[in-house]
mmCIF file with all atom_site columns, C-alpha atoms in Angstrom:
data_model
loop_
_atom_site.group_PDB
_atom_site.id
_atom_site.type_symbol
_atom_site.label_atom_id
_atom_site.label_alt_id
_atom_site.label_comp_id
_atom_site.label_asym_id
_atom_site.label_entity_id
_atom_site.label_seq_id
_atom_site.pdbx_PDB_ins_code
_atom_site.Cartn_x
_atom_site.Cartn_y
_atom_site.Cartn_z
_atom_site.occupancy
_atom_site.B_iso_or_equiv
_atom_site.pdbx_formal_charge
_atom_site.auth_seq_id
_atom_site.auth_comp_id
_atom_site.auth_asym_id
_atom_site.auth_atom_id
_atom_site.pdbx_PDB_model_num
ATOM 1   C CA . UNK K 1 1   ? -9.508  16.870  13.112  1.00 0.00 ? 123 UNK K CA 1
ATOM 2   C CA . UNK K 1 2   ? -9.141  16.412  9.413   1.00 0.00 ? 124 UNK K CA 1
ATOM 3   C CA . UNK K 1 3   ? -8.235  13.353  7.454   1.00 0.00 ? 125 UNK K CA 1
ATOM 4   C CA . UNK K 1 4   ? -5.518  12.977  4.841   1.00 0.00 ? 126 UNK K CA 1
ATOM 5   C CA . UNK K 1 5   ? -5.956  10.327  2.160   1.00 0.00 ? 127 UNK K CA 1
ATOM 6   C CA . UNK K 1 6   ? -3.197  9.479   -0.310  1.00 0.00 ? 128 UNK K CA 1
ATOM 7   C CA . UNK K 1 7   ? -3.913  7.024   -3.109  1.00 0.00 ? 129 UNK K CA 1
ATOM 8   C CA . UNK K 1 8   ? -1.288  5.254   -5.205  1.00 0.00 ? 130 UNK K CA 1
ATOM 9   C CA . UNK K 1 9   ? -2.849  3.254   -8.025  1.00 0.00 ? 131 UNK K CA 1
ATOM 10  C CA . UNK K 1 10  ? -0.891  0.949   -10.320 1.00 0.00 ? 132 UNK K CA 1
ATOM 11  C CA . UNK K 1 11  ? -3.217  -1.062  -12.529 1.00 0.00 ? 133 UNK K CA 1
ATOM 12  C CA . UNK K 1 12  ? -5.093  -3.373  -10.144 1.00 0.00 ? 134 UNK K CA 1
ATOM 13  C CA . UNK K 1 13  ? -2.941  -2.552  -7.090  1.00 0.00 ? 135 UNK K CA 1
ATOM 14  C CA . UNK K 1 14  ? -4.391  0.288   -5.047  1.00 0.00 ? 136 UNK K CA 1
ATOM 15  C CA . UNK K 1 15  ? -2.425  1.438   -2.008  1.00 0.00 ? 137 UNK K CA 1
ATOM 16  C CA . UNK K 1 16  ? -4.123  3.946   0.252   1.00 0.00 ? 138 UNK K CA 1
ATOM 17  C CA . UNK K 1 17  ? -2.515  5.789   3.149   1.00 0.00 ? 139 UNK K CA 1
ATOM 18  C CA . UNK K 1 18  ? -4.847  7.376   5.683   1.00 0.00 ? 140 UNK K CA 1
ATOM 19  C CA . UNK K 1 19  ? -3.773  9.844   8.385   1.00 0.00 ? 141 UNK K CA 1
ATOM 20  C CA . UNK K 1 20  ? -5.762  11.551  11.112  1.00 0.00 ? 142 UNK K CA 1
ATOM 21  C CA . UNK K 1 21  ? -9.065  10.525  12.650  1.00 0.00 ? 143 UNK K CA 1
ATOM 22  C CA . UNK K 1 22  ? -11.815 8.424   11.099  1.00 0.00 ? 144 UNK K CA 1
ATOM 23  C CA . UNK K 1 23  ? -15.108 9.385   12.706  1.00 0.00 ? 145 UNK K CA 1
ATOM 24  C CA . UNK K 1 24  ? -18.640 10.448  11.811  1.00 0.00 ? 146 UNK K CA 1
ATOM 25  C CA . UNK K 1 25  ? -17.296 13.668  10.308  1.00 0.00 ? 147 UNK K CA 1
ATOM 26  C CA . UNK K 1 26  ? -14.383 12.298  8.256   1.00 0.00 ? 148 UNK K CA 1
ATOM 27  C CA . UNK K 1 27  ? -15.641 8.798   7.329   1.00 0.00 ? 149 UNK K CA 1
ATOM 28  C CA . UNK K 1 28  ? -17.894 10.090  4.513   1.00 0.00 ? 150 UNK K CA 1
ATOM 29  C CA . UNK K 1 29  ? -14.865 11.894  3.015   1.00 0.00 ? 151 UNK K CA 1
ATOM 30  C CA . UNK K 1 30  ? -12.853 8.671   3.155   1.00 0.00 ? 152 UNK K CA 1
ATOM 31  C CA . UNK K 1 31  ? -15.624 6.660   1.541   1.00 0.00 ? 153 UNK K CA 1
ATOM 32  C CA . UNK K 1 32  ? -16.155 9.260   -1.193  1.00 0.00 ? 154 UNK K CA 1
ATOM 33  C CA . UNK K 1 33  ? -12.439 9.361   -2.008  1.00 0.00 ? 155 UNK K CA 1
ATOM 34  C CA . UNK K 1 34  ? -11.743 5.619   -2.241  1.00 0.00 ? 156 UNK K CA 1
ATOM 35  C CA . UNK K 1 35  ? -15.013 3.725   -2.784  1.00 0.00 ? 157 UNK K CA 1
ATOM 36  C CA . UNK K 1 36  ? -14.765 3.783   -6.593  1.00 0.00 ? 158 UNK K CA 1
ATOM 37  C CA . UNK K 1 37  ? -11.548 1.733   -6.421  1.00 0.00 ? 159 UNK K CA 1
ATOM 38  C CA . UNK K 1 38  ? -13.448 -1.069  -4.659  1.00 0.00 ? 160 UNK K CA 1
ATOM 39  C CA . UNK K 1 39  ? -15.711 -1.473  -7.683  1.00 0.00 ? 161 UNK K CA 1
ATOM 40  C CA . UNK K 1 40  ? -12.925 -2.682  -9.980  1.00 0.00 ? 162 UNK K CA 1
ATOM 41  C CA . UNK K 1 41  ? -12.786 -6.389  -10.746 1.00 0.00 ? 163 UNK K CA 1
ATOM 42  C CA . UNK K 1 42  ? -9.780  -8.207  -9.227  1.00 0.00 ? 164 UNK K CA 1
ATOM 43  C CA . UNK K 1 43  ? -8.485  -5.101  -7.434  1.00 0.00 ? 165 UNK K CA 1
ATOM 44  C CA . UNK K 1 44  ? -5.884  -5.600  -4.694  1.00 0.00 ? 166 UNK K CA 1
ATOM 45  C CA . UNK K 1 45  ? -6.586  -2.881  -2.131  1.00 0.00 ? 167 UNK K CA 1
ATOM 46  C CA . UNK K 1 46  ? -4.231  -2.231  0.766   1.00 0.00 ? 168 UNK K CA 1
ATOM 47  C CA . UNK K 1 47  ? -5.031  0.499   3.255   1.00 0.00 ? 169 UNK K CA 1
ATOM 48  C CA . UNK K 1 48  ? -2.289  1.721   5.593   1.00 0.00 ? 170 UNK K CA 1
ATOM 49  C CA . UNK K 1 49  ? -3.699  3.014   8.879   1.00 0.00 ? 171 UNK K CA 1
ATOM 50  C CA . UNK K 1 50  ? -0.383  3.557   10.665  1.00 0.00 ? 172 UNK K CA 1
ATOM 51  C CA . UNK K 1 51  ? -1.054  7.317   10.946  1.00 0.00 ? 173 UNK K CA 1
ATOM 52  C CA . UNK K 1 52  ? -4.665  6.972   12.115  1.00 0.00 ? 174 UNK K CA 1
ATOM 53  C CA . UNK K 1 53  ? -4.874  7.932   15.779  1.00 0.00 ? 175 UNK K CA 1
ATOM 54  C CA . UNK K 1 54  ? -8.626  7.444   16.278  1.00 0.00 ? 176 UNK K CA 1
ATOM 55  C CA . UNK K 1 55  ? -11.463 5.535   14.655  1.00 0.00 ? 177 UNK K CA 1
ATOM 56  C CA . UNK K 1 56  ? -15.065 5.029   15.708  1.00 0.00 ? 178 UNK K CA 1
ATOM 57  C CA . UNK K 1 57  ? -17.859 2.744   14.509  1.00 0.00 ? 179 UNK K CA 1
ATOM 58  C CA . UNK K 1 58  ? -18.495 4.967   11.495  1.00 0.00 ? 180 UNK K CA 1
ATOM 59  C CA . UNK K 1 59  ? -14.982 4.186   10.280  1.00 0.00 ? 181 UNK K CA 1
ATOM 60  C CA . UNK K 1 60  ? -15.538 0.489   10.860  1.00 0.00 ? 182 UNK K CA 1
ATOM 61  C CA . UNK K 1 61  ? -18.644 0.743   8.722   1.00 0.00 ? 183 UNK K CA 1
ATOM 62  C CA . UNK K 1 62  ? -16.673 2.271   5.852   1.00 0.00 ? 184 UNK K CA 1
ATOM 63  C CA . UNK K 1 63  ? -14.143 -0.565  5.945   1.00 0.00 ? 185 UNK K CA 1
ATOM 64  C CA . UNK K 1 64  ? -16.838 -3.245  6.126   1.00 0.00 ? 186 UNK K CA 1
ATOM 65  C CA . UNK K 1 65  ? -18.515 -1.718  3.074   1.00 0.00 ? 187 UNK K CA 1
ATOM 66  C CA . UNK K 1 66  ? -15.237 -1.509  1.170   1.00 0.00 ? 188 UNK K CA 1
ATOM 67  C CA . UNK K 1 67  ? -14.345 -5.080  2.134   1.00 0.00 ? 189 UNK K CA 1
ATOM 68  C CA . UNK K 1 68  ? -17.707 -6.419  0.940   1.00 0.00 ? 190 UNK K CA 1
ATOM 69  C CA . UNK K 1 69  ? -17.512 -4.505  -2.315  1.00 0.00 ? 191 UNK K CA 1
ATOM 70  C CA . UNK K 1 70  ? -13.929 -5.571  -3.077  1.00 0.00 ? 192 UNK K CA 1
ATOM 71  C CA . UNK K 1 71  ? -14.766 -9.213  -2.350  1.00 0.00 ? 193 UNK K CA 1
ATOM 72  C CA . UNK K 1 72  ? -17.921 -9.083  -4.489  1.00 0.00 ? 194 UNK K CA 1
ATOM 73  C CA . UNK K 1 73  ? -15.647 -8.061  -7.384  1.00 0.00 ? 195 UNK K CA 1
ATOM 74  C CA . UNK K 1 74  ? -13.215 -10.960 -6.686  1.00 0.00 ? 196 UNK K CA 1
ATOM 75  C CA . UNK K 1 75  ? -10.605 -8.622  -5.237  1.00 0.00 ? 197 UNK K CA 1
ATOM 76  C CA . UNK K 1 76  ? -8.306  -8.669  -2.218  1.00 0.00 ? 198 UNK K CA 1
ATOM 77  C CA . UNK K 1 77  ? -8.640  -6.280  0.731   1.00 0.00 ? 199 UNK K CA 1
ATOM 78  C CA . UNK K 1 78  ? -6.089  -5.750  3.482   1.00 0.00 ? 200 UNK K CA 1
ATOM 79  C CA . UNK K 1 79  ? -5.571  -3.249  6.275   1.00 0.00 ? 201 UNK K CA 1
ATOM 80  C CA . UNK K 1 80  ? -2.010  -2.693  7.512   1.00 0.00 ? 202 UNK K CA 1
ATOM 81  C CA . UNK K 1 81  ? -0.275  -0.576  10.119  1.00 0.00 ? 203 UNK K CA 1
ATOM 82  C CA . UNK K 1 82  ? -3.010  -0.806  12.737  1.00 0.00 ? 204 UNK K CA 1
ATOM 83  C CA . UNK K 1 83  ? -2.148  0.409   16.213  1.00 0.00 ? 205 UNK K CA 1
ATOM 84  C CA . UNK K 1 84  ? -2.876  -1.859  19.169  1.00 0.00 ? 206 UNK K CA 1
ATOM 85  C CA . UNK K 1 85  ? -5.985  0.228   19.822  1.00 0.00 ? 207 UNK K CA 1
ATOM 86  C CA . UNK K 1 86  ? -7.297  -0.286  16.276  1.00 0.00 ? 208 UNK K CA 1
ATOM 87  C CA . UNK K 1 87  ? -6.475  -3.992  16.329  1.00 0.00 ? 209 UNK K CA 1
ATOM 88  C CA . UNK K 1 88  ? -8.470  -4.294  19.547  1.00 0.00 ? 210 UNK K CA 1
ATOM 89  C CA . UNK K 1 89  ? -11.409 -2.460  17.947  1.00 0.00 ? 211 UNK K CA 1
ATOM 90  C CA . UNK K 1 90  ? -11.437 -4.949  15.059  1.00 0.00 ? 212 UNK K CA 1
ATOM 91  C CA . UNK K 1 91  ? -11.059 -7.897  17.446  1.00 0.00 ? 213 UNK K CA 1
ATOM 92  C CA . UNK K 1 92  ? -13.851 -6.790  19.792  1.00 0.00 ? 214 UNK K CA 1
ATOM 93  C CA . UNK K 1 93  ? -16.262 -6.395  16.885  1.00 0.00 ? 215 UNK K CA 1
ATOM 94  C CA . UNK K 1 94  ? -15.288 -9.752  15.370  1.00 0.00 ? 216 UNK K CA 1
ATOM 95  C CA . UNK K 1 95  ? -14.102 -8.063  12.183  1.00 0.00 ? 217 UNK K CA 1
ATOM 96  C CA . UNK K 1 96  ? -10.539 -9.280  12.702  1.00 0.00 ? 218 UNK K CA 1
ATOM 97  C CA . UNK K 1 97  ? -11.817 -12.768 11.863  1.00 0.00 ? 219 UNK K CA 1
ATOM 98  C CA . UNK K 1 98  ? -13.243 -11.549 8.558   1.00 0.00 ? 220 UNK K CA 1
ATOM 99  C CA . UNK K 1 99  ? -11.003 -8.742  7.327   1.00 0.00 ? 221 UNK K CA 1
ATOM 100 C CA . UNK K 1 100 ? -7.262  -9.245  6.803   1.00 0.00 ? 222 UNK K CA 1
ATOM 101 C CA . UNK K 1 101 ? -5.700  -6.922  9.366   1.00 0.00 ? 223 UNK K CA 1
ATOM 102 C CA . UNK K 1 102 ? -1.953  -7.070  9.551   1.00 0.00 ? 224 UNK K CA 1
ATOM 103 C CA . UNK K 1 103 ? -0.075  -4.863  11.978  1.00 0.00 ? 225 UNK K CA 1
ATOM 104 C CA . UNK K 1 104 ? 3.180   -5.359  10.075  1.00 0.00 ? 226 UNK K CA 1
ATOM 105 C CA . UNK K 1 105 ? 4.215   -3.092  7.249   1.00 0.00 ? 227 UNK K CA 1
ATOM 106 C CA . UNK K 1 106 ? 6.518   -4.480  4.594   1.00 0.00 ? 228 UNK K CA 1
ATOM 107 C CA . UNK K 1 107 ? 10.090  -3.647  5.497   1.00 0.00 ? 229 UNK K CA 1
ATOM 108 C CA . UNK K 1 108 ? 9.380   -3.153  9.186   1.00 0.00 ? 230 UNK K CA 1
ATOM 109 C CA . UNK K 1 109 ? 7.045   -3.550  12.088  1.00 0.00 ? 231 UNK K CA 1
ATOM 110 C CA . UNK K 1 110 ? 4.602   -0.956  13.300  1.00 0.00 ? 232 UNK K CA 1
#
């Protein structure tokens, strides 16, 4: 399975839409495509995962790295559109207590 990554950048607001599977094969592509945005001071990064149907620990690692980098540059990091399965993955690992995961998308509910 491939991954599709769409980035919409407006000054310090970076909105990223990911579709497909995030696993050991696709996670490096995701990191390569969006990591540079996490290095901007005061960036507000929102990643929409509503079209992600599978993610493994490699994907979690990418998001932990992005989260740490954004926070070290005084930015904001949020994941939206998580399926129940993805929310559970973040909860089981304890990451839901650290990373802002919000299953609601503005204008509607996932």
